[in-house]
Amino acid sequence: MKEDSIANIGCVALKGRLGEKLDAMISHHVEATDVDYITAPFLEKTETRGWWQTEFWGKWMHSAVPYFFYRPSPRLLSKIERGVERMLSSQESCGYIGNYPQPLRCGEGWDVWGMKYTMMGLLHYCDLSSRLSGAAAPEFAFADTEKTRRLAGRALDGCRRLCDYLIGQLGPGGERGVALWQTGNWCGYASSSVLEPVVWLYNRTGDTRYLDFAEYIVRGLSEPQDGPRLVDLALAGVSVADRNGHGNAAESGDTYVMKHNRWKAYEMMSCYQGMLDFADAADASSPCRIDTAALRRAATMAARDIAREEVNLAGGCASSEAWYHGASRQFLHYTRLQETCVTTTWMRLCERLLSLTGES
């Protein structure tokens, strides 16, 4: 989320049945979330199954901060700040924040994916502090802006240290000896989607090391023949459901999580979102060594393909979280249809492309 994207939240209030349901969801879900529970894995660091609890706190922040401005609440602010404090207390001297023990970090699980959401959560809090510091509205009178400012400074520093750790491990010449896109699941999509908060961090600090790291991630997403290849395959008109077999050895069988296949919907769109943010940041800085116009065309062409080939009558898409030409197959019996994460990310990508193209 860009810092200015929460500026107008709260200017419009939903009424009627939809407003009642939204208010109930905020009260009984967002505000009621047990932040000690969702931050506990970061303090324990015992994940050995390669699971993804490491995403939960950052995702909660992705909703809690905007909803705080939609409906200011001392209870929600208290939970947001407690969560930030606990996350920062879990940070190791090397900069790592996560729930994996040392031997399994930056590897085949969801560790880097989780760092993405942790960075997002910390930067969301920085944006909250920035907004509160400039707000004199009576509905924010309960907020201790000085406390918020101090905690935001720590959150930004924590985010930088976490990104520095990631660069040292999986950046050029990193200690792990592998490229970032070679870790995690789904042909590098999951780990590479950390691109989005890396660009956010650059935008908030102006530190060109983070823009350079973002460029490195984009190159991993586009250049290796067995990598994600989000640019050339899109520009060649290859549908999102048909991208296996182009330089990669596709997996078969009914395994739910796969290492090499490229058809994973959620993570692919997250990478396109990051590429669009990178293109804007790169164009606003010194001359970029990457064709940013091609990045934008690729994201736009992929989105048009999704709208045409994948989105069903209910507005969602994907089966078992994967692209499958679902628009023409939605009358058939497929399993695990339209994962909520896919729908939400599709909405975010459409919002981003609307701001880019102006095409309704």
mmCIF file of C-alpha atoms in Angstrom:
data_model
loop_
_atom_site.group_PDB
_atom_site.id
_atom_site.type_symbol
_atom_site.label_atom_id
_atom_site.label_comp_id
_atom_site.label_asym_id
_atom_site.label_seq_id
_atom_site.Cartn_x
_atom_site.Cartn_y
_atom_site.Cartn_z
ATOM 1 C CA MET A 1 0.000 0.000 0.000
ATOM 2 C CA LYS A 2 1.340 3.414 -0.908
ATOM 3 C CA GLU A 3 1.500 5.920 1.926
ATOM 4 C CA ASP A 4 -1.070 8.195 0.269
ATOM 5 C CA SER A 5 -3.486 5.340 -0.455
ATOM 6 C CA ILE A 6 -4.887 5.428 3.087
ATOM 7 C CA ALA A 7 -5.292 9.203 3.056
ATOM 8 C CA ASN A 8 -8.955 9.120 2.003
ATOM 9 C CA ILE A 9 -10.029 6.046 3.955
ATOM 10 C CA GLY A 10 -12.745 7.156 6.337
ATOM 11 C CA CYS A 11 -14.050 9.890 4.045
ATOM 12 C CA VAL A 12 -16.791 7.478 2.972
ATOM 13 C CA ALA A 13 -18.815 5.327 5.361
ATOM 14 C CA LEU A 14 -20.806 2.352 4.142
ATOM 15 C CA LYS A 15 -24.399 2.175 5.403
ATOM 16 C CA GLY A 16 -27.222 -0.334 5.127
ATOM 17 C CA ARG A 17 -26.691 -4.089 5.112
ATOM 18 C CA LEU A 18 -23.211 -3.900 3.596
ATOM 19 C CA GLY A 19 -22.113 -1.307 6.156
ATOM 20 C CA GLU A 20 -23.522 -3.389 9.014
ATOM 21 C CA LYS A 21 -21.637 -6.463 7.816
ATOM 22 C CA LEU A 22 -18.400 -4.493 7.445
ATOM 23 C CA ASP A 23 -18.730 -2.973 10.915
ATOM 24 C CA ALA A 24 -19.412 -6.421 12.383
ATOM 25 C CA MET A 25 -16.374 -7.865 10.598
ATOM 26 C CA ILE A 26 -14.152 -5.107 11.977
ATOM 27 C CA SER A 27 -15.491 -5.559 15.505
ATOM 28 C CA HIS A 28 -15.569 -9.342 15.652
ATOM 29 C CA HIS A 29 -12.609 -10.209 13.463
ATOM 30 C CA VAL A 30 -10.053 -7.437 12.903
ATOM 31 C CA GLU A 31 -10.335 -5.862 16.365
ATOM 32 C CA ALA A 32 -10.882 -9.226 18.045
ATOM 33 C CA THR A 33 -7.766 -10.879 16.608
ATOM 34 C CA ASP A 34 -5.432 -12.219 19.285
ATOM 35 C CA VAL A 35 -2.159 -10.513 18.327
ATOM 36 C CA ASP A 36 -0.223 -12.502 20.917
ATOM 37 C CA TYR A 37 -1.337 -15.669 19.135
ATOM 38 C CA ILE A 38 -0.404 -14.557 15.606
ATOM 39 C CA THR A 39 2.966 -13.158 16.705
ATOM 40 C CA ALA A 40 3.920 -16.110 18.930
ATOM 41 C CA PRO A 41 5.537 -18.127 16.072
ATOM 42 C CA PHE A 42 8.066 -15.320 15.567
ATOM 43 C CA LEU A 43 9.128 -15.532 19.189
ATOM 44 C CA GLU A 44 9.258 -19.342 19.194
ATOM 45 C CA LYS A 45 10.966 -19.925 15.779
ATOM 46 C CA THR A 46 10.084 -23.621 15.699
ATOM 47 C CA GLU A 47 8.527 -24.052 12.231
ATOM 48 C CA THR A 48 9.895 -27.271 10.721
ATOM 49 C CA ARG A 49 7.054 -28.286 8.399
ATOM 50 C CA GLY A 50 7.573 -25.543 5.820
ATOM 51 C CA TRP A 51 4.215 -23.939 6.632
ATOM 52 C CA TRP A 52 3.130 -20.311 6.328
ATOM 53 C CA GLN A 53 2.046 -18.946 9.731
ATOM 54 C CA THR A 54 4.781 -16.398 9.078
ATOM 55 C CA GLU A 55 2.374 -14.472 6.824
ATOM 56 C CA PHE A 56 -0.442 -14.023 9.335
ATOM 57 C CA TRP A 57 0.651 -10.956 11.303
ATOM 58 C CA GLY A 58 1.598 -8.952 8.216
ATOM 59 C CA LYS A 59 -1.680 -9.814 6.519
ATOM 60 C CA TRP A 60 -3.583 -8.728 9.591
ATOM 61 C CA MET A 61 -1.733 -5.396 9.528
ATOM 62 C CA HIS A 62 -2.628 -5.074 5.847
ATOM 63 C CA SER A 63 -6.255 -4.767 6.985
ATOM 64 C CA ALA A 64 -5.925 -3.418 10.536
ATOM 65 C CA VAL A 65 -4.215 -0.153 9.561
ATOM 66 C CA PRO A 66 -6.687 0.881 6.831
ATOM 67 C CA TYR A 67 -9.617 -0.152 9.035
ATOM 68 C CA PHE A 68 -8.208 1.920 11.871
ATOM 69 C CA PHE A 69 -8.607 4.996 9.690
ATOM 70 C CA TYR A 70 -12.005 3.855 8.467
ATOM 71 C CA ARG A 71 -13.250 3.484 12.048
ATOM 72 C CA PRO A 72 -10.751 4.847 14.631
ATOM 73 C CA SER A 73 -10.615 2.697 17.734
ATOM 74 C CA PRO A 74 -8.386 2.788 20.854
ATOM 75 C CA ARG A 75 -8.794 -0.982 21.086
ATOM 76 C CA LEU A 76 -7.515 -1.559 17.558
ATOM 77 C CA LEU A 77 -4.635 0.912 17.926
ATOM 78 C CA SER A 78 -3.567 -0.833 21.128
ATOM 79 C CA LYS A 79 -3.523 -4.205 19.385
ATOM 80 C CA ILE A 80 -1.640 -2.828 16.390
ATOM 81 C CA GLU A 81 1.052 -1.368 18.632
ATOM 82 C CA ARG A 82 1.312 -4.473 20.789
ATOM 83 C CA GLY A 83 1.823 -6.549 17.667
ATOM 84 C CA VAL A 84 4.572 -4.233 16.396
ATOM 85 C CA GLU A 85 6.312 -4.343 19.767
ATOM 86 C CA ARG A 86 6.230 -8.144 19.859
ATOM 87 C CA MET A 87 7.489 -8.460 16.299
ATOM 88 C CA LEU A 88 10.398 -6.118 16.966
ATOM 89 C CA SER A 89 11.219 -7.990 20.177
ATOM 90 C CA SER A 90 11.564 -11.173 18.111
ATOM 91 C CA GLN A 91 14.190 -9.674 15.796
ATOM 92 C CA GLU A 92 17.610 -11.288 16.069
ATOM 93 C CA SER A 93 20.881 -9.371 16.048
ATOM 94 C CA CYS A 94 21.435 -10.450 12.419
ATOM 95 C CA GLY A 95 18.175 -8.741 11.464
ATOM 96 C CA TYR A 96 16.099 -11.878 10.955
ATOM 97 C CA ILE A 97 12.399 -11.797 11.804
ATOM 98 C CA GLY A 98 10.610 -15.063 11.133
ATOM 99 C CA ASN A 99 9.445 -18.356 12.569
ATOM 100 C CA TYR A 100 11.976 -20.764 11.039
ATOM 101 C CA PRO A 101 14.978 -22.226 12.912
ATOM 102 C CA GLN A 102 18.388 -21.364 11.496
ATOM 103 C CA PRO A 103 18.953 -24.461 9.278
ATOM 104 C CA LEU A 104 15.648 -23.967 7.427
ATOM 105 C CA ARG A 105 15.787 -20.229 6.799
ATOM 106 C CA CYS A 106 15.745 -18.769 3.281
ATOM 107 C CA GLY A 107 15.096 -22.242 1.905
ATOM 108 C CA GLU A 108 12.304 -24.359 0.486
ATOM 109 C CA GLY A 109 9.496 -23.285 2.793
ATOM 110 C CA TRP A 110 7.657 -19.980 3.088
ATOM 111 C CA ASP A 111 10.305 -18.060 5.025
ATOM 112 C CA VAL A 112 11.037 -15.361 2.428
ATOM 113 C CA TRP A 113 7.323 -15.121 1.664
ATOM 114 C CA GLY A 114 6.782 -14.421 5.351
ATOM 115 C CA MET A 115 9.481 -11.737 5.371
ATOM 116 C CA LYS A 116 7.444 -10.026 2.654
ATOM 117 C CA TYR A 117 4.420 -9.747 4.911
ATOM 118 C CA THR A 118 6.482 -8.796 7.940
ATOM 119 C CA MET A 119 8.048 -5.917 6.017
ATOM 120 C CA MET A 120 4.600 -4.881 4.812
ATOM 121 C CA GLY A 121 3.271 -4.894 8.365
ATOM 122 C CA LEU A 122 6.104 -2.777 9.709
ATOM 123 C CA LEU A 123 5.776 -0.266 6.873
ATOM 124 C CA HIS A 124 2.016 -0.092 7.350
ATOM 125 C CA TYR A 125 2.707 1.017 10.908
ATOM 126 C CA CYS A 126 5.133 3.678 9.695
ATOM 127 C CA ASP A 127 2.381 4.997 7.432
ATOM 128 C CA LEU A 128 -0.085 4.957 10.318
ATOM 129 C CA SER A 129 2.289 7.065 12.399
ATOM 130 C CA SER A 130 2.849 9.501 9.539
ATOM 131 C CA ARG A 131 -0.890 9.936 9.084
ATOM 132 C CA LEU A 132 -1.554 10.393 12.797
ATOM 133 C CA SER A 133 1.228 12.956 13.140
ATOM 134 C CA GLY A 134 -0.463 15.156 10.575
ATOM 135 C CA ALA A 135 -4.000 14.621 11.816
ATOM 136 C CA ALA A 136 -5.718 16.965 14.228
ATOM 137 C CA ALA A 137 -9.133 15.327 13.854
ATOM 138 C CA PRO A 138 -11.010 14.759 17.122
ATOM 139 C CA GLU A 139 -11.577 11.077 16.323
ATOM 140 C CA PHE A 140 -7.825 10.520 16.812
ATOM 141 C CA ALA A 141 -7.595 12.422 20.114
ATOM 142 C CA PHE A 142 -6.987 9.193 22.063
ATOM 143 C CA ALA A 143 -3.761 8.437 20.142
ATOM 144 C CA ASP A 144 -0.384 9.154 21.756
ATOM 145 C CA THR A 145 1.320 10.524 18.641
ATOM 146 C CA GLU A 146 4.713 10.839 20.310
ATOM 147 C CA LYS A 147 4.648 7.163 21.296
ATOM 148 C CA THR A 148 3.527 6.275 17.800
ATOM 149 C CA ARG A 149 6.338 8.304 16.254
ATOM 150 C CA ARG A 150 8.988 6.590 18.389
ATOM 151 C CA LEU A 151 7.621 3.126 17.646
ATOM 152 C CA ALA A 152 7.421 3.924 13.935
ATOM 153 C CA GLY A 153 11.115 4.841 13.975
ATOM 154 C CA ARG A 154 11.901 1.463 15.483
ATOM 155 C CA ALA A 155 9.620 -0.265 12.972
ATOM 156 C CA LEU A 156 11.358 1.377 10.022
ATOM 157 C CA ASP A 157 14.752 0.444 11.432
ATOM 158 C CA GLY A 158 13.549 -3.119 11.985
ATOM 159 C CA CYS A 159 12.291 -3.316 8.428
ATOM 160 C CA ARG A 160 15.618 -2.086 7.084
ATOM 161 C CA ARG A 161 17.548 -4.607 9.156
ATOM 162 C CA LEU A 162 15.300 -7.427 7.943
ATOM 163 C CA CYS A 163 15.771 -6.385 4.316
ATOM 164 C CA ASP A 164 19.527 -6.091 4.862
ATOM 165 C CA TYR A 165 19.512 -9.642 6.246
ATOM 166 C CA LEU A 166 17.661 -10.860 3.155
ATOM 167 C CA ILE A 167 20.091 -9.093 0.826
ATOM 168 C CA GLY A 168 23.028 -10.649 2.653
ATOM 169 C CA GLN A 169 21.523 -14.127 2.414
ATOM 170 C CA LEU A 170 19.934 -14.220 -1.055
ATOM 171 C CA GLY A 171 21.105 -11.073 -2.830
ATOM 172 C CA PRO A 172 24.000 -10.965 -5.314
ATOM 173 C CA GLY A 173 26.842 -13.013 -3.821
ATOM 174 C CA GLY A 174 24.659 -13.902 -0.822
ATOM 175 C CA GLU A 175 25.713 -16.340 1.882
ATOM 176 C CA ARG A 176 23.183 -18.988 0.835
ATOM 177 C CA GLY A 177 24.764 -19.343 -2.604
ATOM 178 C CA VAL A 178 21.443 -19.369 -4.454
ATOM 179 C CA ALA A 179 19.400 -16.655 -6.113
ATOM 180 C CA LEU A 180 16.304 -15.423 -4.304
ATOM 181 C CA TRP A 181 13.954 -16.761 -7.010
ATOM 182 C CA GLN A 182 15.406 -20.254 -6.511
ATOM 183 C CA THR A 183 14.033 -20.477 -2.957
ATOM 184 C CA GLY A 184 10.523 -21.199 -1.786
ATOM 185 C CA ASN A 185 7.714 -22.581 -3.914
ATOM 186 C CA TRP A 186 6.085 -22.123 -7.300
ATOM 187 C CA CYS A 187 9.046 -21.443 -9.584
ATOM 188 C CA GLY A 188 10.199 -18.529 -7.465
ATOM 189 C CA TYR A 189 6.905 -16.621 -7.338
ATOM 190 C CA ALA A 190 6.451 -16.880 -3.567
ATOM 191 C CA SER A 191 9.879 -15.614 -2.548
ATOM 192 C CA SER A 192 10.119 -13.078 -5.379
ATOM 193 C CA SER A 193 6.893 -11.380 -4.319
ATOM 194 C CA VAL A 194 8.974 -9.753 -1.553
ATOM 195 C CA LEU A 195 9.712 -7.273 -4.343
ATOM 196 C CA GLU A 196 6.677 -5.192 -3.391
ATOM 197 C CA PRO A 197 7.725 -4.207 0.174
ATOM 198 C CA VAL A 198 11.357 -3.854 -0.947
ATOM 199 C CA VAL A 199 10.152 -1.097 -3.302
ATOM 200 C CA TRP A 200 8.034 0.366 -0.504
ATOM 201 C CA LEU A 201 11.133 0.474 1.688
ATOM 202 C CA TYR A 202 13.088 2.273 -1.021
ATOM 203 C CA ASN A 203 10.255 4.782 -1.467
ATOM 204 C CA ARG A 204 10.229 5.540 2.266
ATOM 205 C CA THR A 205 14.001 5.704 2.794
ATOM 206 C CA GLY A 206 15.489 6.774 -0.543
ATOM 207 C CA ASP A 207 18.277 4.243 0.055
ATOM 208 C CA THR A 208 19.354 3.100 -3.411
ATOM 209 C CA ARG A 209 20.555 -0.249 -2.050
ATOM 210 C CA TYR A 210 16.925 -1.276 -1.854
ATOM 211 C CA LEU A 211 16.174 -0.140 -5.388
ATOM 212 C CA ASP A 212 19.218 -2.118 -6.576
ATOM 213 C CA PHE A 213 17.935 -5.168 -4.693
ATOM 214 C CA ALA A 214 14.510 -4.683 -6.264
ATOM 215 C CA GLU A 215 16.134 -4.610 -9.706
ATOM 216 C CA TYR A 216 17.929 -7.855 -8.871
ATOM 217 C CA ILE A 217 14.572 -9.448 -7.964
ATOM 218 C CA VAL A 218 12.974 -8.204 -11.206
ATOM 219 C CA ARG A 219 15.820 -9.712 -13.217
ATOM 220 C CA GLY A 220 15.228 -13.026 -11.455
ATOM 221 C CA LEU A 221 11.549 -12.804 -12.345
ATOM 222 C CA SER A 222 12.253 -12.171 -16.005
ATOM 223 C CA GLU A 223 15.652 -13.433 -17.208
ATOM 224 C CA PRO A 224 16.462 -17.062 -16.157
ATOM 225 C CA GLN A 225 15.038 -19.520 -18.695
ATOM 226 C CA ASP A 226 13.786 -21.863 -15.959
ATOM 227 C CA GLY A 227 12.628 -19.020 -13.708
ATOM 228 C CA PRO A 228 9.265 -17.266 -13.452
ATOM 229 C CA ARG A 229 9.611 -15.500 -16.843
ATOM 230 C CA LEU A 230 6.793 -13.079 -16.059
ATOM 231 C CA VAL A 231 7.732 -10.683 -18.844
ATOM 232 C CA ASP A 232 8.620 -12.544 -22.051
ATOM 233 C CA LEU A 233 5.889 -15.173 -21.718
ATOM 234 C CA ALA A 234 3.265 -12.509 -21.100
ATOM 235 C CA LEU A 235 4.456 -10.399 -24.030
ATOM 236 C CA ALA A 236 4.392 -13.510 -26.238
ATOM 237 C CA GLY A 237 0.725 -13.991 -25.356
ATOM 238 C CA VAL A 238 1.196 -17.208 -23.368
ATOM 239 C CA SER A 239 -1.844 -17.605 -21.139
ATOM 240 C CA VAL A 240 -1.220 -17.686 -17.380
ATOM 241 C CA ALA A 241 -2.498 -21.276 -17.262
ATOM 242 C CA ASP A 242 -0.125 -22.450 -20.001
ATOM 243 C CA ARG A 243 3.260 -21.235 -18.792
ATOM 244 C CA ASN A 244 4.750 -24.571 -17.795
ATOM 245 C CA GLY A 245 7.055 -26.279 -20.267
ATOM 246 C CA HIS A 246 8.761 -23.069 -21.362
ATOM 247 C CA GLY A 247 12.231 -23.828 -20.059
ATOM 248 C CA ASN A 248 11.000 -25.386 -16.829
ATOM 249 C CA ALA A 249 10.316 -29.009 -15.944
ATOM 250 C CA ALA A 250 6.696 -29.017 -14.848
ATOM 251 C CA GLU A 251 5.581 -31.301 -12.033
ATOM 252 C CA SER A 252 2.628 -33.654 -12.334
ATOM 253 C CA GLY A 253 0.476 -35.436 -9.794
ATOM 254 C CA ASP A 254 -1.845 -34.151 -7.115
ATOM 255 C CA THR A 255 0.711 -32.514 -4.808
ATOM 256 C CA TYR A 256 -0.925 -29.364 -3.456
ATOM 257 C CA VAL A 257 2.274 -27.315 -3.104
ATOM 258 C CA MET A 258 4.775 -27.561 -5.965
ATOM 259 C CA LYS A 259 8.321 -26.321 -6.404
ATOM 260 C CA HIS A 260 8.581 -25.695 -10.145
ATOM 261 C CA ASN A 261 5.131 -25.104 -11.669
ATOM 262 C CA ARG A 262 4.226 -21.611 -12.858
ATOM 263 C CA TRP A 263 0.437 -21.704 -12.659
ATOM 264 C CA LYS A 264 0.049 -20.473 -9.041
ATOM 265 C CA ALA A 265 -2.425 -17.593 -9.189
ATOM 266 C CA TYR A 266 -1.950 -15.628 -5.963
ATOM 267 C CA GLU A 267 1.824 -15.450 -5.973
ATOM 268 C CA MET A 268 2.070 -14.695 -9.703
ATOM 269 C CA MET A 269 -0.204 -11.668 -9.343
ATOM 270 C CA SER A 270 1.725 -10.520 -6.265
ATOM 271 C CA CYS A 271 4.891 -10.473 -8.366
ATOM 272 C CA TYR A 272 3.204 -8.444 -11.105
ATOM 273 C CA GLN A 273 2.042 -5.982 -8.438
ATOM 274 C CA GLY A 274 5.636 -5.590 -7.252
ATOM 275 C CA MET A 275 6.894 -5.162 -10.804
ATOM 276 C CA LEU A 276 4.474 -2.272 -11.353
ATOM 277 C CA ASP A 277 5.637 -0.581 -8.162
ATOM 278 C CA PHE A 278 9.256 -1.123 -9.206
ATOM 279 C CA ALA A 279 8.623 0.414 -12.633
ATOM 280 C CA ASP A 280 7.291 3.598 -11.020
ATOM 281 C CA ALA A 281 10.159 3.824 -8.537
ATOM 282 C CA ALA A 282 12.798 3.123 -11.179
ATOM 283 C CA ASP A 283 11.426 5.713 -13.593
ATOM 284 C CA ALA A 284 11.458 8.335 -10.847
ATOM 285 C CA SER A 285 15.112 7.670 -10.013
ATOM 286 C CA SER A 286 18.214 7.592 -12.200
ATOM 287 C CA PRO A 287 17.932 6.030 -15.660
ATOM 288 C CA CYS A 288 16.872 2.408 -15.209
ATOM 289 C CA ARG A 289 18.741 -0.512 -16.732
ATOM 290 C CA ILE A 290 15.473 -2.432 -17.188
ATOM 291 C CA ASP A 291 12.772 -1.733 -19.763
ATOM 292 C CA THR A 292 10.053 -0.583 -17.371
ATOM 293 C CA ALA A 293 7.572 -0.095 -20.206
ATOM 294 C CA ALA A 294 7.887 -3.824 -20.918
ATOM 295 C CA LEU A 295 7.138 -4.599 -17.262
ATOM 296 C CA ARG A 296 3.946 -2.573 -17.447
ATOM 297 C CA ARG A 297 2.888 -4.164 -20.744
ATOM 298 C CA ALA A 298 3.521 -7.635 -19.348
ATOM 299 C CA ALA A 299 1.429 -6.992 -16.232
ATOM 300 C CA THR A 300 -1.370 -5.479 -18.300
ATOM 301 C CA MET A 301 -1.392 -8.342 -20.805
ATOM 302 C CA ALA A 302 -1.390 -10.928 -18.010
ATOM 303 C CA ALA A 303 -4.327 -9.186 -16.327
ATOM 304 C CA ARG A 304 -6.307 -9.082 -19.569
ATOM 305 C CA ASP A 305 -5.669 -12.789 -20.017
ATOM 306 C CA ILE A 306 -6.865 -13.465 -16.462
ATOM 307 C CA ALA A 307 -10.027 -11.424 -17.018
ATOM 308 C CA ARG A 308 -10.747 -13.268 -20.265
ATOM 309 C CA GLU A 309 -9.624 -16.814 -19.424
ATOM 310 C CA GLU A 310 -9.902 -17.241 -15.665
ATOM 311 C CA VAL A 311 -12.476 -15.034 -13.911
ATOM 312 C CA ASN A 312 -15.797 -16.806 -13.342
ATOM 313 C CA LEU A 313 -19.336 -15.488 -13.042
ATOM 314 C CA ALA A 314 -18.918 -14.945 -9.294
ATOM 315 C CA GLY A 315 -15.896 -12.710 -9.877
ATOM 316 C CA GLY A 316 -13.274 -15.060 -8.465
ATOM 317 C CA CYS A 317 -10.812 -17.390 -10.130
ATOM 318 C CA ALA A 318 -8.486 -20.385 -9.738
ATOM 319 C CA SER A 319 -8.867 -24.026 -8.725
ATOM 320 C CA SER A 320 -6.624 -25.322 -5.949
ATOM 321 C CA GLU A 321 -5.130 -21.818 -6.112
ATOM 322 C CA ALA A 322 -3.941 -22.380 -9.697
ATOM 323 C CA TRP A 323 -4.883 -20.998 -13.104
ATOM 324 C CA TYR A 324 -6.796 -23.542 -15.220
ATOM 325 C CA HIS A 325 -8.718 -21.664 -17.961
ATOM 326 C CA GLY A 326 -11.483 -21.485 -15.408
ATOM 327 C CA ALA A 327 -13.824 -19.175 -17.321
ATOM 328 C CA SER A 328 -14.575 -21.932 -19.854
ATOM 329 C CA ARG A 329 -14.532 -24.734 -17.271
ATOM 330 C CA GLN A 330 -16.506 -23.235 -14.417
ATOM 331 C CA PHE A 331 -19.473 -25.527 -15.053
ATOM 332 C CA LEU A 332 -17.301 -28.579 -14.370
ATOM 333 C CA HIS A 333 -16.460 -30.109 -10.991
ATOM 334 C CA TYR A 334 -13.131 -28.628 -9.962
ATOM 335 C CA THR A 335 -11.833 -28.553 -6.382
ATOM 336 C CA ARG A 336 -11.013 -25.646 -4.067
ATOM 337 C CA LEU A 337 -12.515 -22.997 -6.304
ATOM 338 C CA GLN A 338 -11.675 -19.281 -6.008
ATOM 339 C CA GLU A 339 -9.384 -19.062 -3.004
ATOM 340 C CA THR A 340 -10.019 -15.823 -1.113
ATOM 341 C CA CYS A 341 -6.336 -14.841 -1.383
ATOM 342 C CA VAL A 342 -6.585 -15.112 -5.181
ATOM 343 C CA THR A 343 -9.703 -12.944 -5.276
ATOM 344 C CA THR A 344 -8.194 -10.302 -2.999
ATOM 345 C CA THR A 345 -4.951 -10.160 -4.974
ATOM 346 C CA TRP A 346 -6.882 -9.945 -8.246
ATOM 347 C CA MET A 347 -8.735 -6.942 -6.805
ATOM 348 C CA ARG A 348 -5.439 -5.318 -5.769
ATOM 349 C CA LEU A 349 -3.891 -5.896 -9.192
ATOM 350 C CA CYS A 350 -6.961 -4.454 -10.916
ATOM 351 C CA GLU A 351 -6.856 -1.402 -8.640
ATOM 352 C CA ARG A 352 -3.198 -0.889 -9.482
ATOM 353 C CA LEU A 353 -3.763 -1.263 -13.207
ATOM 354 C CA LEU A 354 -6.716 1.125 -13.072
ATOM 355 C CA SER A 355 -4.445 3.801 -11.623
ATOM 356 C CA LEU A 356 -1.873 3.033 -14.329
ATOM 357 C CA THR A 357 -4.098 2.817 -17.394
ATOM 358 C CA GLY A 358 -7.335 4.599 -16.504
ATOM 359 C CA GLU A 359 -9.205 1.716 -18.170
ATOM 360 C CA SER A 360 -12.356 0.886 -16.233
#
